[in-house]
CSV table of C-alpha atoms in Angstrom, one decimal:
chain,number,residue,atom,x,y,z
T,815,ASN,CA,41.5,-35.4,-32.4
T,816,SER,CA,41.1,-37.7,-29.6
T,817,TYR,CA,38.0,-36.2,-28.2
T,818,ILE,CA,35.7,-36.9,-31.4
T,819,ASN,CA,33.8,-40.2,-32.0
T,820,ARG,CA,33.2,-40.5,-35.6
T,821,ASN,CA,30.6,-43.3,-34.9
T,822,LEU,CA,28.6,-40.8,-32.8
T,823,LEU,CA,27.7,-37.9,-34.8
T,824,GLU,CA,24.1,-37.4,-33.7
T,825,SER,CA,21.3,-39.2,-32.4
T,826,GLN,CA,17.9,-38.1,-32.9
T,827,THR,CA,16.3,-40.7,-30.9
T,828,ILE,CA,18.2,-39.9,-27.7
T,829,GLU,CA,17.6,-36.0,-28.4
T,830,MET,CA,13.9,-36.5,-28.7
T,831,ILE,CA,13.7,-38.8,-25.6
T,832,TRP,CA,15.3,-36.2,-23.1
T,833,THR,CA,13.5,-33.2,-24.7
T,834,ILE,CA,10.0,-34.7,-24.5
T,835,THR,CA,10.5,-36.8,-21.1
T,836,PRO,CA,11.3,-33.6,-18.9
T,837,ALA,CA,8.6,-31.8,-21.0
T,838,VAL,CA,5.9,-34.4,-20.0
T,839,ILE,CA,7.3,-34.4,-16.4
T,840,LEU,CA,6.8,-30.8,-16.2
T,841,PHE,CA,3.3,-30.7,-17.6
T,842,PHE,CA,2.2,-33.0,-15.0
T,843,ILE,CA,3.8,-31.0,-12.3
T,844,ALA,CA,2.3,-27.7,-13.7
T,845,ILE,CA,-1.3,-28.7,-13.9
T,846,PRO,CA,-2.1,-29.2,-10.2
T,847,SER,CA,0.1,-26.0,-9.4
T,848,LEU,CA,-2.0,-23.8,-11.6
T,849,ARG,CA,-5.2,-25.2,-9.9
T,850,LEU,CA,-3.6,-24.6,-6.5
T,851,LEU,CA,-2.5,-21.3,-7.5
T,852,TYR,CA,-6.3,-20.3,-8.6
T,853,LEU,CA,-7.7,-21.8,-5.1
T,854,MET,CA,-5.2,-19.6,-3.2
T,855,ASP,CA,-6.3,-16.7,-5.0
T,856,GLU,CA,-10.0,-17.1,-4.1
T,857,ILE,CA,-11.0,-15.5,-0.7
T,858,ASN,CA,-14.2,-17.4,0.6
T,859,ASN,CA,-16.2,-14.7,2.4
T,860,PRO,CA,-13.7,-13.4,4.8
T,861,ALA,CA,-15.1,-12.2,8.4
T,862,ILE,CA,-12.7,-9.3,8.7
T,863,THR,CA,-10.9,-7.4,5.9
T,864,LEU,CA,-7.9,-5.6,7.1
T,865,LYS,CA,-6.5,-2.8,4.9
T,866,THR,CA,-2.7,-2.0,5.5
T,867,ILE,CA,-1.1,0.9,3.9
T,868,GLY,CA,2.8,1.0,3.7
T,869,HIS,CA,4.4,4.6,4.5
T,870,GLN,CA,8.0,5.7,4.9
T,871,TRP,CA,8.5,4.5,7.5
T,872,TYR,CA,5.2,3.2,9.3
T,873,TRP,CA,2.3,1.1,8.7
T,874,SER,CA,-1.4,2.4,8.7
T,875,TYR,CA,-4.0,0.1,9.4
T,876,GLU,CA,-7.9,0.3,8.9
T,877,TYR,CA,-10.4,-2.2,9.7
T,878,SER,CA,-12.8,-1.7,6.7
T,879,ASP,CA,-15.9,-3.8,8.3
T,880,PHE,CA,-16.1,-1.7,11.4
T,881,PHE,CA,-16.7,2.4,11.4
T,882,ASN,CA,-13.8,4.6,12.0
T,883,ILE,CA,-11.3,2.2,13.3
T,884,GLU,CA,-8.0,3.2,11.6
T,885,PHE,CA,-4.6,4.0,13.4
T,886,ASP,CA,-0.9,4.4,12.5
T,887,SER,CA,1.5,1.9,13.8
T,888,TYR,CA,5.2,3.3,14.5
T,889,MET,CA,8.3,1.5,16.1
T,890,ILE,CA,8.9,2.6,19.7
T,891,PRO,CA,12.0,4.1,20.0
T,892,THR,CA,14.7,2.3,22.1
T,893,ILE,CA,14.8,5.1,24.8
T,894,GLU,CA,11.0,4.8,25.2
T,895,MET,CA,10.7,1.0,25.5
T,896,GLU,CA,9.6,-1.0,28.4
T,897,THR,CA,12.1,-3.5,29.9
T,898,LYS,CA,10.3,-6.4,28.5
T,899,GLY,CA,9.7,-5.0,24.8
T,900,PHE,CA,11.7,-6.5,21.9
T,901,ARG,CA,14.0,-3.7,20.5
T,902,LEU,CA,13.4,-2.5,17.0
T,903,LEU,CA,10.4,-4.7,17.1
T,904,ASP,CA,7.8,-3.6,19.2
T,905,VAL,CA,5.2,-0.7,17.9
T,906,ASP,CA,2.9,1.7,19.7
T,907,ASN,CA,-0.3,0.1,18.1
T,908,ARG,CA,-0.4,-3.6,17.6
T,909,ILE,CA,-3.0,-4.9,14.9
T,910,THR,CA,-5.4,-7.2,16.7
T,911,LEU,CA,-6.8,-10.3,14.8
T,912,PRO,CA,-9.2,-13.0,16.1
T,913,ILE,CA,-8.1,-16.8,15.9
T,914,ASN,CA,-10.0,-19.3,13.8
T,915,THR,CA,-11.5,-16.7,11.7
T,916,HIS,CA,-10.9,-16.1,7.7
T,917,ILE,CA,-9.4,-12.9,7.6
T,918,ARG,CA,-8.5,-10.8,4.3
T,919,VAL,CA,-5.6,-8.5,4.2
T,920,ILE,CA,-5.3,-5.7,1.6
T,921,VAL,CA,-2.0,-4.2,1.1
T,922,THR,CA,-0.9,-1.1,-0.7
T,923,ALA,CA,1.4,1.6,-0.3
T,924,ALA,CA,1.4,5.4,-0.1
T,925,ASP,CA,4.9,6.3,-1.6
T,926,VAL,CA,7.6,3.4,-2.4
T,927,LEU,CA,7.4,-0.2,-2.5
T,928,HIS,CA,6.9,-2.0,0.7
T,929,SER,CA,6.7,-5.6,1.8
T,930,TRP,CA,4.2,-6.6,4.5
T,931,THR,CA,5.9,-9.6,6.2
T,932,ILE,CA,5.1,-11.7,9.1
T,933,PRO,CA,7.4,-15.0,8.7
T,934,SER,CA,5.8,-17.0,11.7
T,935,LEU,CA,2.3,-16.7,10.1
T,936,GLY,CA,3.8,-17.5,6.6
T,937,VAL,CA,2.6,-14.2,5.4
T,938,LYS,CA,4.4,-12.0,2.7
T,939,ILE,CA,2.7,-9.6,0.4
T,940,ASP,CA,4.0,-6.6,-1.6
T,941,ALA,CA,2.8,-3.2,-1.0
T,942,THR,CA,3.0,-1.2,-4.4
T,943,PRO,CA,1.8,2.4,-4.6
T,944,GLY,CA,-1.3,2.4,-6.7
T,945,ARG,CA,-2.0,-1.4,-6.6
T,946,LEU,CA,-4.2,-3.3,-3.9
T,947,ASN,CA,-2.6,-6.7,-3.5
T,948,GLN,CA,-4.9,-9.1,-1.1
T,949,MET,CA,-4.4,-12.1,0.5
T,950,GLY,CA,-6.4,-14.4,3.1
T,951,MET,CA,-5.1,-15.8,6.1
T,952,LEU,CA,-6.1,-18.0,9.0
T,953,ILE,CA,-4.7,-17.8,12.4
T,954,ASN,CA,-4.6,-20.9,14.4
T,955,ARG,CA,-3.0,-20.2,17.6
T,956,PRO,CA,-3.5,-17.0,19.8
T,957,GLY,CA,-0.1,-15.3,20.5
T,958,VAL,CA,1.8,-12.2,19.3
T,959,TYR,CA,3.5,-12.4,16.0
T,960,TYR,CA,6.5,-10.3,14.8
T,961,GLY,CA,7.4,-9.1,11.6
T,962,GLN,CA,8.9,-6.2,9.4
T,963,CYS,CA,8.9,-4.7,6.0
T,964,SER,CA,11.1,-7.0,3.8
T,965,GLU,CA,11.5,-4.5,1.0
T,966,ILE,CA,14.4,-2.0,0.9
T,967,CYS,CA,12.2,1.2,0.8
T,968,GLY,CA,14.7,3.8,2.1
T,969,ALA,CA,16.9,4.7,4.6
T,970,ASN,CA,14.9,3.7,7.6
T,971,HIS,CA,13.6,0.4,6.0
T,972,SER,CA,14.4,-1.6,8.9
T,973,PHE,CA,12.5,0.5,11.4
T,974,MET,CA,9.0,-0.6,10.2
T,975,PRO,CA,8.0,-3.6,12.2
T,976,ILE,CA,4.7,-5.6,12.2
T,977,VAL,CA,3.2,-6.7,15.3
T,978,ALA,CA,0.0,-8.7,15.0
T,979,GLU,CA,-1.7,-10.2,18.2
T,980,ALA,CA,-4.2,-12.8,17.7
T,981,VAL,CA,-6.9,-13.3,20.2
T,982,THR,CA,-10.0,-15.1,20.6
T,983,THR,CA,-13.2,-13.7,19.2
T,984,ASN,CA,-14.6,-12.6,22.3
T,985,THR,CA,-11.2,-10.9,23.1
T,986,PHE,CA,-11.4,-9.3,19.9
T,987,THR,CA,-15.0,-8.1,19.9
T,988,THR,CA,-14.4,-6.6,23.2
T,989,TRP,CA,-11.2,-4.9,21.7
T,990,ILE,CA,-13.2,-3.6,18.8
T,991,SER,CA,-15.9,-2.2,20.9
T,992,SER,CA,-13.6,-0.3,23.3
T,993,LEU,CA,-12.1,1.5,20.0
T,994,SER,CA,-15.7,2.6,18.6
């Protein structure tokens, strides 16, 4: 057979090199990554905790640091929408969060798997029934940020928008006071 070289039957040296070299490289990549994963999981004294509960097919929010501030957030139907709204993305109750403040978001689900996602904030956290997942975030700029459930959770999965309004701390305090 012309495809077999009788002089090259095996070479333990080259096999050891191409096995050990990638293993050493992967080891040096993994050590800093594990440290960063640990640091990302630690949330240092958040100023505000937002509890988020996914339902079929809406979100419930609860500001745990304040008394009796909880509400549901439903998508605004197209026929009820104002002319300046975003179709399939606007909600009746937005969450309001302060900028330059450490925020802890605790996410769970009441019925099926959901995923609380706001791409422009770099946020995606799974909502699993019976489990609390947490994540820390810090919003740097004021604005309105849109997201959706990114888990296929049923027939109306695409109708679970998320709208987060980032405001200054003074505006947030005024908003919280008006709800109490």
